[in-house]
Short mmCIF file of C-alpha atoms and ligand atoms in Angstrom, two decimals:
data_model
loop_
_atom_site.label_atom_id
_atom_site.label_comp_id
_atom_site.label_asym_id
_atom_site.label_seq_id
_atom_site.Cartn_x
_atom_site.Cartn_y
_atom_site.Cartn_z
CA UNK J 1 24.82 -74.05 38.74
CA UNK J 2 23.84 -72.80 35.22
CA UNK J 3 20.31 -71.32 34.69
CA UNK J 4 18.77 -70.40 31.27
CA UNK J 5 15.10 -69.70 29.96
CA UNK J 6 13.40 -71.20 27.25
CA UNK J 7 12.64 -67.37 25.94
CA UNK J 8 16.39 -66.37 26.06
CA UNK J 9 17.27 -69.96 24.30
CA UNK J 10 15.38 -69.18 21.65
CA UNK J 11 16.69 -66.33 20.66
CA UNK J 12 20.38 -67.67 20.24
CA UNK J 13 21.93 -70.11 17.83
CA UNK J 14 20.72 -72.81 20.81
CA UNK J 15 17.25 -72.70 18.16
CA UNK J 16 18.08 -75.01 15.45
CA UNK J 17 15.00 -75.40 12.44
CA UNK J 18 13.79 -77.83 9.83
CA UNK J 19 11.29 -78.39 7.96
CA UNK J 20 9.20 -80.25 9.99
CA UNK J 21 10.71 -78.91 13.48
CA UNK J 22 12.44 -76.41 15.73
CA UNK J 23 14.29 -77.32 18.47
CA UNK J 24 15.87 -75.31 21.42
CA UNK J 25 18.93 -76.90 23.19
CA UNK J 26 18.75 -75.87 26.56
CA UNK J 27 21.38 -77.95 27.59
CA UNK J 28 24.54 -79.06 25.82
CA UNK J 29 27.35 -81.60 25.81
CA UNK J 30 29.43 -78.50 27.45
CA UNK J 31 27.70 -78.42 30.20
CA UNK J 32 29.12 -81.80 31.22
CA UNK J 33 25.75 -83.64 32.45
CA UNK J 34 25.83 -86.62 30.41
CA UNK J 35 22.70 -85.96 28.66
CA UNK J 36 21.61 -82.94 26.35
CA UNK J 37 18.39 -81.25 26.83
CA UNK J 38 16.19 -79.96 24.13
CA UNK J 39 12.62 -78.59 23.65
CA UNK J 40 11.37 -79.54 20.49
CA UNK J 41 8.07 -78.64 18.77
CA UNK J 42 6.90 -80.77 15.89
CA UNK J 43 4.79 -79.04 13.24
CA UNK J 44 1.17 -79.97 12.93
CA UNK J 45 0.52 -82.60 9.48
CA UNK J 46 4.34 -83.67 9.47
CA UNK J 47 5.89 -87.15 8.62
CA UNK J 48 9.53 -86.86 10.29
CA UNK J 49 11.65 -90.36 9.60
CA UNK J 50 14.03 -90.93 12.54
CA UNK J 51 17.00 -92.91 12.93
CA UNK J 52 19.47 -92.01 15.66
CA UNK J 53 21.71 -94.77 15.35
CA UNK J 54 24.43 -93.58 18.19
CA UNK J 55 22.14 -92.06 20.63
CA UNK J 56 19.77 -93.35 23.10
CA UNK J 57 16.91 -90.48 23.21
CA UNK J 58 13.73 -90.39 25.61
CA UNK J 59 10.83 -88.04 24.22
CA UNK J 60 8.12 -86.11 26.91
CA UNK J 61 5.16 -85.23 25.30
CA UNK J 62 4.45 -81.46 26.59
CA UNK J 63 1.22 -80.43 24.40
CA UNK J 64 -0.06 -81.63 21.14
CA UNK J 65 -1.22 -85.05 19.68
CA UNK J 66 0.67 -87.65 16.98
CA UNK J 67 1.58 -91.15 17.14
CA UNK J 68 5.35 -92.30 16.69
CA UNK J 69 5.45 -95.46 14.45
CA UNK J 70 8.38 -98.31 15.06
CA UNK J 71 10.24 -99.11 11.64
CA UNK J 72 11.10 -102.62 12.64
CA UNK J 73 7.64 -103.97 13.58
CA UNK J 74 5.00 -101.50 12.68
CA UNK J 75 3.66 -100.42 16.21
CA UNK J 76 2.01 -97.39 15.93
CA UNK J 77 1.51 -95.70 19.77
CA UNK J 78 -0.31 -92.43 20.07
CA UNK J 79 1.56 -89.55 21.41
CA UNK J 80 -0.72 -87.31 23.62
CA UNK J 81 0.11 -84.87 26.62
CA UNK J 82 2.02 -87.34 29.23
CA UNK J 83 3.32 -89.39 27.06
CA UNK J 84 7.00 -90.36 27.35
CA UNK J 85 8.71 -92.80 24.46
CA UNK J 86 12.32 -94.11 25.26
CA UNK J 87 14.25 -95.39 22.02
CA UNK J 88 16.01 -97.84 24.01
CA UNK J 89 17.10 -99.83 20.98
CA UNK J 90 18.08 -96.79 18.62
CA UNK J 91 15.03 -97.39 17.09
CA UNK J 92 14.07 -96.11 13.98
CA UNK J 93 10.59 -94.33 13.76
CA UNK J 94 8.60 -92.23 12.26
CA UNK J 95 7.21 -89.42 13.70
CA UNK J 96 3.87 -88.26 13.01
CA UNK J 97 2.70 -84.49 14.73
CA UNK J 98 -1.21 -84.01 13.65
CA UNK J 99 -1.27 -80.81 15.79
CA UNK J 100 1.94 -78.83 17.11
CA UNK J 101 3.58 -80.82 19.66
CA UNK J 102 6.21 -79.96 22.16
CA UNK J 103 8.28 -82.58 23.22
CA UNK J 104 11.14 -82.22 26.22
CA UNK J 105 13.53 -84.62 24.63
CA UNK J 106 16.67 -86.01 26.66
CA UNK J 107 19.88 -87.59 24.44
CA UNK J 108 22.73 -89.55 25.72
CA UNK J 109 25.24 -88.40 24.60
CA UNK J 110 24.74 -85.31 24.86
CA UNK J 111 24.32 -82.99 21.18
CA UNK J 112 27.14 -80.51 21.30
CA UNK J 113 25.43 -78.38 19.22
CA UNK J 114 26.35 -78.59 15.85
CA UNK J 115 23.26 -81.12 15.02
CA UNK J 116 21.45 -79.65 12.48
CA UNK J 117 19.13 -80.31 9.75
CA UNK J 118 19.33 -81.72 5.93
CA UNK J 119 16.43 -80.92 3.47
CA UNK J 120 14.31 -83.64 5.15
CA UNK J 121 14.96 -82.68 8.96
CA UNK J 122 17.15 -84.84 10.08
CA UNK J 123 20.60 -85.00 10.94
CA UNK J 124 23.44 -85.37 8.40
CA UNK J 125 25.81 -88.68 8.54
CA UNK J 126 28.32 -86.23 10.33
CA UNK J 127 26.78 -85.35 13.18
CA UNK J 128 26.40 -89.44 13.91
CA UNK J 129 22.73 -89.49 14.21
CA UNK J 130 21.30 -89.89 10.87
CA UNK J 131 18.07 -90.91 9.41
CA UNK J 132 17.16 -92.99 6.02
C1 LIG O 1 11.24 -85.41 19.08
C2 LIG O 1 12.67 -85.62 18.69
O1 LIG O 1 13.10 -86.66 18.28
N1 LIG O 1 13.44 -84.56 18.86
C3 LIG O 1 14.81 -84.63 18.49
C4 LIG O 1 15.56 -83.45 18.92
C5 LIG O 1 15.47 -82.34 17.97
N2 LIG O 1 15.15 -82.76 16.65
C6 LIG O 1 16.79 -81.61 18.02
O2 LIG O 1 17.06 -80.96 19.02
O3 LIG O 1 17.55 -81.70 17.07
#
C-alpha cells in the first residue's frame, strides 16, 4: 500500500504551478494504478483554455465556484461544491474559477510527472496534453 498527505505533497516537486493554477500529484503513473491523482486549485478571476487531447480526465469540485465552458458547442455548466465534469470526449474547455477552487482531478493515463506548465498554464505539445 502507499500512503501520502496532501501537506507532505506539497512540499515536494509533486506541486507543479502556473499562472492560473497549482496542482499536487498525489498519485503518479509509477504507482501503477491506471489513473493519476491530482489536487488542483484554480485561482479566483482566471480564464484557463483546456485541451487534453490524449487523456480522458474527470474533475471533483472540492470548494469554490466557476463554470467550465465546452469549446465545441458553447455549454456553459456551473461548477460549485459537488460538482463532478468527465471530459469523456477530450473535450476542449475553458475553465473559468471566480473564487479559488479545489478540484480532485483523476487522468487516464496516468501524468508521470513531468506535466508542467507554458506561459499560459497549460501543458506543452511534449507532454501530449496540450491546449490552443
Ligand atoms: C482542473 C484540471 O483540469 N486540472 C488539471 C490537472 C492539473 N492542471 C495538473 O495536475 O496539471
Amino acid at each position: 500500500m502507499i500512503v501520502r498527505t496532501l501537506e507532505e505533497a506539497r512540499k515536494s516537486d509533486r506541486r507543479v504551478s502556473a499562472e492560473n493554477w497549482e496542482s499536487v500529484r498525489l498519485s503518479l503513473k509509477d504507482d501503477q494504478m491506471g489513473f493519476s491523482f491530482h489536487i488542483t486549485t484554480i485561482y479566483a478571476n482566471t480564464e484557463t483554455p483546456i485541451h487534453y487531447q490524449n487523456h480522458l480526465e474527470t474533475v471533483y469540485c472540492i470548494s469554490g465556484e466557476g463554470e467550465v465552458e465546452t469549446v465545441a458547442d458553447g455549454k456553459v455548466y456551473p461548477i460549485k461544491p459537488g460538482t463532478v465534469y468527465i471530459l469523456d470526449k477530450n473535450d476542449k474547455h475553458l475553465l473559468r474559477g471566480f473564487t479559488d477552487m479545489t478540484m480532485a482531478c483523476v487522468f487516464n493515463p496516468p501524468l508521470n510527472g513531468k506535466e508542467t506548465h507554458d506561459e499560459n498554464g497549460v501543458y506543452p505539445l511534449e507532454a501530449e496534453a496540450v491546449a490552443d
